[in-house]
mmCIF file of C-alpha atoms in Angstrom:
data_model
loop_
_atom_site.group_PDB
_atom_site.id
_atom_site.type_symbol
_atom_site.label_atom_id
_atom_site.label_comp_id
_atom_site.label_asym_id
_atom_site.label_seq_id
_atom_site.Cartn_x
_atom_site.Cartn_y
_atom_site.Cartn_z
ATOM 1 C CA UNK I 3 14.100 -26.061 -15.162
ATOM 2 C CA UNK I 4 10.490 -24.439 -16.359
ATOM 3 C CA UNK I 5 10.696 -23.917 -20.162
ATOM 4 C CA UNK I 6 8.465 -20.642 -18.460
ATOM 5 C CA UNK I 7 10.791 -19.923 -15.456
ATOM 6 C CA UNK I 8 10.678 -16.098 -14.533
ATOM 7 C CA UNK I 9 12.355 -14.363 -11.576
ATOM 8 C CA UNK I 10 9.361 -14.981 -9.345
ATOM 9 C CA UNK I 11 10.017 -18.442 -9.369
ATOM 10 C CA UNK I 12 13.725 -18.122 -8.902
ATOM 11 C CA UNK I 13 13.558 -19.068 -4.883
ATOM 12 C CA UNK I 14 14.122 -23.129 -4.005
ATOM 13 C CA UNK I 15 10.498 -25.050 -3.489
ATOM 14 C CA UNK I 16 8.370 -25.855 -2.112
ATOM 15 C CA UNK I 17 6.888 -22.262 -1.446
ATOM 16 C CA UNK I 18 5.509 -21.357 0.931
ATOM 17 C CA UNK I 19 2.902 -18.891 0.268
ATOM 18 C CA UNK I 20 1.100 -16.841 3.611
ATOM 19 C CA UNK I 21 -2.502 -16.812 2.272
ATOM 20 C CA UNK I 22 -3.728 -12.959 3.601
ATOM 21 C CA UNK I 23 -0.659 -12.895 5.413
ATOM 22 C CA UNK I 24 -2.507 -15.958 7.636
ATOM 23 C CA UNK I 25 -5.612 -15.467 9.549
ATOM 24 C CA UNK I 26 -4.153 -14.862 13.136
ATOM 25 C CA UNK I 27 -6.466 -12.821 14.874
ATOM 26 C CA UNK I 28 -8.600 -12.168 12.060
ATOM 27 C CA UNK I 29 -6.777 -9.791 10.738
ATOM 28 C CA UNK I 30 -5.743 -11.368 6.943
ATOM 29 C CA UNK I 31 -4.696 -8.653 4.291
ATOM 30 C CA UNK I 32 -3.120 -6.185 6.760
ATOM 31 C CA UNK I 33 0.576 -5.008 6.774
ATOM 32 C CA UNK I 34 0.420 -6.746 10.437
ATOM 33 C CA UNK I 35 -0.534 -10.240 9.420
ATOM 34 C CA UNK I 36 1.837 -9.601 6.485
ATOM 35 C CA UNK I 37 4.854 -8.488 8.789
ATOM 36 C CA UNK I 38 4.287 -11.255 10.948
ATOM 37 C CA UNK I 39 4.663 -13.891 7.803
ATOM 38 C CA UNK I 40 7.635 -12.336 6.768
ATOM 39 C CA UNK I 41 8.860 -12.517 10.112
ATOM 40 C CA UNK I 42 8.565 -16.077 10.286
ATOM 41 C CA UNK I 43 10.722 -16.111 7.649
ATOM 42 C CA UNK I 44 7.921 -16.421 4.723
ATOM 43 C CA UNK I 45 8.813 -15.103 1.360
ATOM 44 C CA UNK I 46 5.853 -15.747 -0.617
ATOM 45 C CA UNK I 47 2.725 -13.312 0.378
ATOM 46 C CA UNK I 48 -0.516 -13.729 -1.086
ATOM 47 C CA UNK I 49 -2.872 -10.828 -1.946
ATOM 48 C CA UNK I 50 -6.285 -10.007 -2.995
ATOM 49 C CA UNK I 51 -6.870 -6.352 -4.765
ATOM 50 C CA UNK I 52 -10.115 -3.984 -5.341
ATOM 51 C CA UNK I 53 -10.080 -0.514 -6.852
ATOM 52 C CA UNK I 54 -11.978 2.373 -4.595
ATOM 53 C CA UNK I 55 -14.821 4.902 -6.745
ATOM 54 C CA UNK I 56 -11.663 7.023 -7.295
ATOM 55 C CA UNK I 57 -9.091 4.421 -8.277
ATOM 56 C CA UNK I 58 -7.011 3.519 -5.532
ATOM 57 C CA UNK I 59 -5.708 -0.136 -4.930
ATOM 58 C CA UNK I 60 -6.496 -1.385 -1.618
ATOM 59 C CA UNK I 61 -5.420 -5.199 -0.720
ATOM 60 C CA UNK I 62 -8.546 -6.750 0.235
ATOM 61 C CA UNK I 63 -10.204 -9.788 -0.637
ATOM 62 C CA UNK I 64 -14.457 -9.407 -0.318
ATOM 63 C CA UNK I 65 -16.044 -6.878 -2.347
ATOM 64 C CA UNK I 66 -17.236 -5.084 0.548
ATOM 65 C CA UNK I 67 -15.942 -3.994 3.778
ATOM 66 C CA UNK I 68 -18.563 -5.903 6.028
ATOM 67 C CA UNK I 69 -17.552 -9.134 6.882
ATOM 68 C CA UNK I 70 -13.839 -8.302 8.661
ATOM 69 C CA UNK I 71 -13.985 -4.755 9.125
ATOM 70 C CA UNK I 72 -16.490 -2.274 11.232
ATOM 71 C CA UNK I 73 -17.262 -0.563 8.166
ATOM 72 C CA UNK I 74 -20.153 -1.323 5.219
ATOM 73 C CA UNK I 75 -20.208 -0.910 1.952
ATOM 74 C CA UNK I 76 -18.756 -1.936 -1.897
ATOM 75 C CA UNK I 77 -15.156 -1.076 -1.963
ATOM 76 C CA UNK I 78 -15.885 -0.290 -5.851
ATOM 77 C CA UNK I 79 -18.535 2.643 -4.488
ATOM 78 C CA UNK I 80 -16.360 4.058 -1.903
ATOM 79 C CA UNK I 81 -14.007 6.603 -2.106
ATOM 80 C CA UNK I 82 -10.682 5.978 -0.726
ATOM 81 C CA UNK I 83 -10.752 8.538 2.341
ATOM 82 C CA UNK I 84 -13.696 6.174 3.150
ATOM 83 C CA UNK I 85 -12.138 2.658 2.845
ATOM 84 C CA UNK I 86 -9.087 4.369 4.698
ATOM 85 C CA UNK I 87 -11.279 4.718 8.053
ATOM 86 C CA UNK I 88 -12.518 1.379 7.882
ATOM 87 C CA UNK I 89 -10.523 -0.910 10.639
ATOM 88 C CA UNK I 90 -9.908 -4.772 9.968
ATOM 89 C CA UNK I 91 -11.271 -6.605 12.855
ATOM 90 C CA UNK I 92 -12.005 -3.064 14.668
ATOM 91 C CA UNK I 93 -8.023 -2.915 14.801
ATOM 92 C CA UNK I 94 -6.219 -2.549 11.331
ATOM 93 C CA UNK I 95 -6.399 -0.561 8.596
ATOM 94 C CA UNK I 96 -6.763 -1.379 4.901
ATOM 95 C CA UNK I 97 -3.612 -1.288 3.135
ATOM 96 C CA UNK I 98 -3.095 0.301 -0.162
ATOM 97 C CA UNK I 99 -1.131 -2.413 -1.926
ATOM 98 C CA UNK I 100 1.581 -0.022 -3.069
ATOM 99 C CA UNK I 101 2.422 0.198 0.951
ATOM 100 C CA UNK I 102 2.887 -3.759 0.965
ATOM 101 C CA UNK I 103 5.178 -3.787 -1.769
ATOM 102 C CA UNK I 104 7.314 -0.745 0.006
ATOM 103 C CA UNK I 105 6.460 -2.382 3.478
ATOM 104 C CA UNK I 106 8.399 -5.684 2.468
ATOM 105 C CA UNK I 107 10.860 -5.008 -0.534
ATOM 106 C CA UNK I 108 12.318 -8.943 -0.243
ATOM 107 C CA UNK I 109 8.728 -10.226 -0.657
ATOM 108 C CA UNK I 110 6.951 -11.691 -3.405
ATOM 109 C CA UNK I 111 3.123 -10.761 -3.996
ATOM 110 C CA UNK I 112 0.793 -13.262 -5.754
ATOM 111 C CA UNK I 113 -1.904 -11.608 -6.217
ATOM 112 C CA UNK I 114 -5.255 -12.405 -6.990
ATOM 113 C CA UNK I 115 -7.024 -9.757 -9.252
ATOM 114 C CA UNK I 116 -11.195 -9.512 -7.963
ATOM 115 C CA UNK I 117 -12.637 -6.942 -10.345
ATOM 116 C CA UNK I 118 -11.213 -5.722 -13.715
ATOM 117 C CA UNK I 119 -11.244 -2.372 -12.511
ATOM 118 C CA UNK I 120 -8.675 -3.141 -10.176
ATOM 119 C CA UNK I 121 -6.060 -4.002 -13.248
ATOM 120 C CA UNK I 122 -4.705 -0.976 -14.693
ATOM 121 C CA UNK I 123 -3.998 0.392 -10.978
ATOM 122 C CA UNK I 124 -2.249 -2.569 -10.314
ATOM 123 C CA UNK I 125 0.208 -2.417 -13.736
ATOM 124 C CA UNK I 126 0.650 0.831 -12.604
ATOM 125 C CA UNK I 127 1.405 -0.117 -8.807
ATOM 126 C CA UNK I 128 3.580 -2.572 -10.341
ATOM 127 C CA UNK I 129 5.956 -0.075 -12.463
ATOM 128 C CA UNK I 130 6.451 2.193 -10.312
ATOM 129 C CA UNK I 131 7.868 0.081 -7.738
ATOM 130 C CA UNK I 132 9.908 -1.824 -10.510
ATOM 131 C CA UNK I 133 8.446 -4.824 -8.610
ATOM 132 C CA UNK I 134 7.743 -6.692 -12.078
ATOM 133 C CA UNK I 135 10.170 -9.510 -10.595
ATOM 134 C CA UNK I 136 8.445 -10.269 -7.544
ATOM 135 C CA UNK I 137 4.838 -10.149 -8.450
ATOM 136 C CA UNK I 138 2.433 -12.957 -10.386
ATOM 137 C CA UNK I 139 -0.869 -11.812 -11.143
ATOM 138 C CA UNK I 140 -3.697 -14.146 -11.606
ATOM 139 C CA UNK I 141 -7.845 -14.681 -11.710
ATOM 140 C CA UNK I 142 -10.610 -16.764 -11.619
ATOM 141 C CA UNK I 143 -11.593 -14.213 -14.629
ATOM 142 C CA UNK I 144 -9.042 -15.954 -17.627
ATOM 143 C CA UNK I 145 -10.457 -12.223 -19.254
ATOM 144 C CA UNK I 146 -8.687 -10.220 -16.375
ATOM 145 C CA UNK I 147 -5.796 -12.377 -16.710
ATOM 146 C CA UNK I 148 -5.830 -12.237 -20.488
ATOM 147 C CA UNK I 149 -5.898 -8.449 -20.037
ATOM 148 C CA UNK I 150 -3.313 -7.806 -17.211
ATOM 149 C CA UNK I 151 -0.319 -9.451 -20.065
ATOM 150 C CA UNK I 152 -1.708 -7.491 -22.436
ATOM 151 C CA UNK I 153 -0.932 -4.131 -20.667
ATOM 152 C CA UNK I 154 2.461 -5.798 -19.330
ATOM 153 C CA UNK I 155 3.780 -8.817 -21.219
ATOM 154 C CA UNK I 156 6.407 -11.029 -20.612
ATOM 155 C CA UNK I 157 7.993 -8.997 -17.674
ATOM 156 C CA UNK I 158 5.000 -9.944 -15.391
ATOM 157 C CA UNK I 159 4.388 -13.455 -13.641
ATOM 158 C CA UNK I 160 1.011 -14.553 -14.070
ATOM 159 C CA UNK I 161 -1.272 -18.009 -13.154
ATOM 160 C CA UNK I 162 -3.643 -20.013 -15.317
ATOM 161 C CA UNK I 163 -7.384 -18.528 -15.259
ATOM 162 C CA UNK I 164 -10.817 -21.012 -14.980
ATOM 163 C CA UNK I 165 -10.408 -21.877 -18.972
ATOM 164 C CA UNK I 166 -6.456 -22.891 -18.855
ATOM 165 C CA UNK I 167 -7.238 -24.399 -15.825
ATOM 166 C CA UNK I 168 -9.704 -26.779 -17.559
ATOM 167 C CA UNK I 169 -8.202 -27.112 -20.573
ATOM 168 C CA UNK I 170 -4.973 -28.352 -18.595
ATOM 169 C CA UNK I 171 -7.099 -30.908 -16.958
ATOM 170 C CA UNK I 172 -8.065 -32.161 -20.112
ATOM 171 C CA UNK I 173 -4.638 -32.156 -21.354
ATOM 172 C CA UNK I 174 -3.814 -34.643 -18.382
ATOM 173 C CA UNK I 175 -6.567 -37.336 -19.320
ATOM 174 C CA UNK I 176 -5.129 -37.759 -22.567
ATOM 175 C CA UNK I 177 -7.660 -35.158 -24.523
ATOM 176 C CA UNK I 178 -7.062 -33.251 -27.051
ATOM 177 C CA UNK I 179 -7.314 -29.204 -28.064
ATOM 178 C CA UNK I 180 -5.350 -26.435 -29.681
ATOM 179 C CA UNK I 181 -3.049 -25.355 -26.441
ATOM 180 C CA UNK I 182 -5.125 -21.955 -25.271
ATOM 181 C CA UNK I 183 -2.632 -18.874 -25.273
ATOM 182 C CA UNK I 184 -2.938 -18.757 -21.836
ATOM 183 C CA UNK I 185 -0.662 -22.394 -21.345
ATOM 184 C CA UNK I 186 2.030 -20.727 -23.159
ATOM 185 C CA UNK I 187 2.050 -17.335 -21.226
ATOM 186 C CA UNK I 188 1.260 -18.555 -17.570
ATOM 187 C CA UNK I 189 4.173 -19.312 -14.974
ATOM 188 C CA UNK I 190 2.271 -21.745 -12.602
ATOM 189 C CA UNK I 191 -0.914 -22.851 -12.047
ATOM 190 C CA UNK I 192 -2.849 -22.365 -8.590
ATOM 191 C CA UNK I 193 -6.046 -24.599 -7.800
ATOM 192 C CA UNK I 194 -7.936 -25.833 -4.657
ATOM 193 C CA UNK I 195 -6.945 -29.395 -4.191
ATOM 194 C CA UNK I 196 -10.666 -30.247 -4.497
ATOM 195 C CA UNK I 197 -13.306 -28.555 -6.474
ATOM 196 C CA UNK I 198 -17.061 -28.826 -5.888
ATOM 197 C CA UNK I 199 -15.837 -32.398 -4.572
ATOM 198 C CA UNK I 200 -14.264 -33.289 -7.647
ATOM 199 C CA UNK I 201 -10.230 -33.882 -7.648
ATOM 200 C CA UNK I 202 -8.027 -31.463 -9.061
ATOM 201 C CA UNK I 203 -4.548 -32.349 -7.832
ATOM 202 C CA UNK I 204 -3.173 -35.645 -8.885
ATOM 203 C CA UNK I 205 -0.145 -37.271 -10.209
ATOM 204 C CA UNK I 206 -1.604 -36.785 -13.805
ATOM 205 C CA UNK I 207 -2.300 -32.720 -13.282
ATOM 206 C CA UNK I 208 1.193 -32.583 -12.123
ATOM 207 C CA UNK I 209 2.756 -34.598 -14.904
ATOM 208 C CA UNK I 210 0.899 -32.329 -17.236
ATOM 209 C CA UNK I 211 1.627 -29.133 -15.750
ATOM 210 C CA UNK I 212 5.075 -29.919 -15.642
ATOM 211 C CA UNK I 213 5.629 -31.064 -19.662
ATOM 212 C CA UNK I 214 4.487 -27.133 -19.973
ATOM 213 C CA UNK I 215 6.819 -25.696 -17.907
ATOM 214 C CA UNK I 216 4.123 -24.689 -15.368
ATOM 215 C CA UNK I 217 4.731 -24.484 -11.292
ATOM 216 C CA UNK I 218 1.722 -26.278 -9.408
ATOM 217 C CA UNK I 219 0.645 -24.347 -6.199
ATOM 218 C CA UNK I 220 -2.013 -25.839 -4.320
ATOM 219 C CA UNK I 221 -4.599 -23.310 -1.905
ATOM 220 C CA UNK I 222 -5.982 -22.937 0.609
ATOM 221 C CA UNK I 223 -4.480 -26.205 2.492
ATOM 222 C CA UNK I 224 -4.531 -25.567 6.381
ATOM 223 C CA UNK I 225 -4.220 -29.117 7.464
ATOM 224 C CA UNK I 226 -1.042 -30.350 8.785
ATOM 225 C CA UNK I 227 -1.445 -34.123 6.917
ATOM 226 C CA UNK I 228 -2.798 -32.466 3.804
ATOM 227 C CA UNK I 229 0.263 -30.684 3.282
ATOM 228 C CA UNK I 230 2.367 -33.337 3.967
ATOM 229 C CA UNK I 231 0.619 -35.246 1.480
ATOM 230 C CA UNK I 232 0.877 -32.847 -1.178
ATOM 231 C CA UNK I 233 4.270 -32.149 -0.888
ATOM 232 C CA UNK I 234 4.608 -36.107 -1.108
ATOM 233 C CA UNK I 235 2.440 -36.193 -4.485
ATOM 234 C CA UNK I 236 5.642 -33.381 -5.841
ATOM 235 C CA UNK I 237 3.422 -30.102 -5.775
ATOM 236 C CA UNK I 238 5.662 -26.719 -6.397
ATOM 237 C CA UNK I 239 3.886 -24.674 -3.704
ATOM 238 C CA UNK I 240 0.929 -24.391 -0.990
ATOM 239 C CA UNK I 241 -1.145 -21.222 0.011
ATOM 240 C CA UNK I 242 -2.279 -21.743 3.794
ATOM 241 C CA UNK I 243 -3.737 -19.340 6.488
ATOM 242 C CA UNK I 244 -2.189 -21.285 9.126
ATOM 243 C CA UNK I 245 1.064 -20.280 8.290
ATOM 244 C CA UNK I 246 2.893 -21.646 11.348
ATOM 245 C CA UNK I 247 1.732 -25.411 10.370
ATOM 246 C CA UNK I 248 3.443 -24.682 7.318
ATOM 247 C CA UNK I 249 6.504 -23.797 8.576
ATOM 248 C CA UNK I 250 6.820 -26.585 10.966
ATOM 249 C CA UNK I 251 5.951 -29.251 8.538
ATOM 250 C CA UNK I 252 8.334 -28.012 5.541
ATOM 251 C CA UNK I 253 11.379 -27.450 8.237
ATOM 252 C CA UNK I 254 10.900 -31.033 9.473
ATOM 253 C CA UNK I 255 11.789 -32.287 5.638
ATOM 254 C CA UNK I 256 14.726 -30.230 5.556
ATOM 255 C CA UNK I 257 12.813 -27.754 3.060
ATOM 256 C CA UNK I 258 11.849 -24.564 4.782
ATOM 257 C CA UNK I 259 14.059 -21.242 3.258
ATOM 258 C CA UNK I 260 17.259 -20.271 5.943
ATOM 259 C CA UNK I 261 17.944 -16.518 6.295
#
């Protein structure tokens, strides 16, 4: 058992994570996407979050609204009444992330953090909805990281940022540095598979990851013989958009979640 398990963590693996709630239709980060993920019996949903001009926490990935909504403009320039009118694929509305966590009270919500003014709205989101069990926070910014367990500590889940990342993947070739802060605080660890060509996932990263006590979960793996692979190499977890590919490929090894 992780020397860092936390509730989060506390359902059998692999997980399954629904990346956006999966892509079908185009409509990723909506509380349809995310209804039909939880319908398929997911229980792992993965978020993105952006604070409006007047501080409300929308789940949305891009900075703007342009590229999968019939709206324009920076999220962080827009009030909310604004954002609110804007319709996902000409069909949806943006969800405030507090209605996600309401809309699915079994779920858990990794979420991915995209600006730091999105952090103290989402402690906040957090504590009110006593959700501090079902939610892991994490970054490419190690700073926003770094400064989401500072305003919540140990009660909240979070993910390794760029700089544990790489200091973790020295770690596995042998290397040597003081252990960052962040390799003691983090749950898991979530990485592409690949980055700029180079391999992240291997036997080693695992081996390492796992002497600290740290999940591995592998994004944004769509392919049906990728996953199987993974899953093969021992990985903890894999974020997809093609959700139903995941499904069918961890029920035929026995290993996707009944009920």
């Amino acid at each position: 058992m992780s020397a860092h398990r936390h509730p989060f963590l506390d359902q059998p693996g692999p997980l399954a994570f629904a990346h956006r709630g999966g892509t079908a239709d185009g409509l990723e980060n909506t509380l349809t996407a995310f209804r039909r993920a939880v319908d398929l019996g997911y229980r792992y949903l993965e978020t993105d979050v952006h604070a409006t001009s007047d501080g409300e926490l929308v789940a949305f990935h891009d900075a703007t609204l342009d590229r999968v909504t019939d709206a324009r403009g920076a999220i962080a320039e827009l009030p909310w009444r604004e954002v609110r009118a804007a319709r996902v694929a000409g069909r949806e509305p943006v969800p405030l992330f507090h209605e996600l966590l309401d809309a699915f009270p079994e779920a858990r919500f990794n979420v991915d953090v995209k600006a730091a003014a999105a952090i103290e709205p989402l402690v906040r989101a957090i504590d009110r909805a006593g959700a501090w069990d079902r939610v892991c926070v994490g970054s490419f910014s190690q700073a926003r990281v770094d400064r989401v367990r500072a305003l919540a500590g140990e009660r909240l889940a979070t993910s390794l940022g760029v700089r544990g990342v790489a200091a973790l993947r020295l770690l596995s070739f042998g290397g040597w540095l003081p252990a960052p802060a962040a390799l003691n605080a983090a749950v898991c660890v979530q990485v592409p598979e690949f980055q700029s060509g180079v391999r992240v996932v291997d036997r080693r990263f695992l081996r390492a990851a796992h002497r600290r006590g740290l999940q591995v979960h592998v994004w944004t793996v769509n392919d049906r013989e990728r996953m199987g692979m993974l899953l093969d190499l021992g990985v903890d977890g894999i974020m997809t958009d093609q959700i139903e590919t995941l499904r069918a490929v961890l029920a035929e090894r026995g290993a996707w979640p009944e009920g």
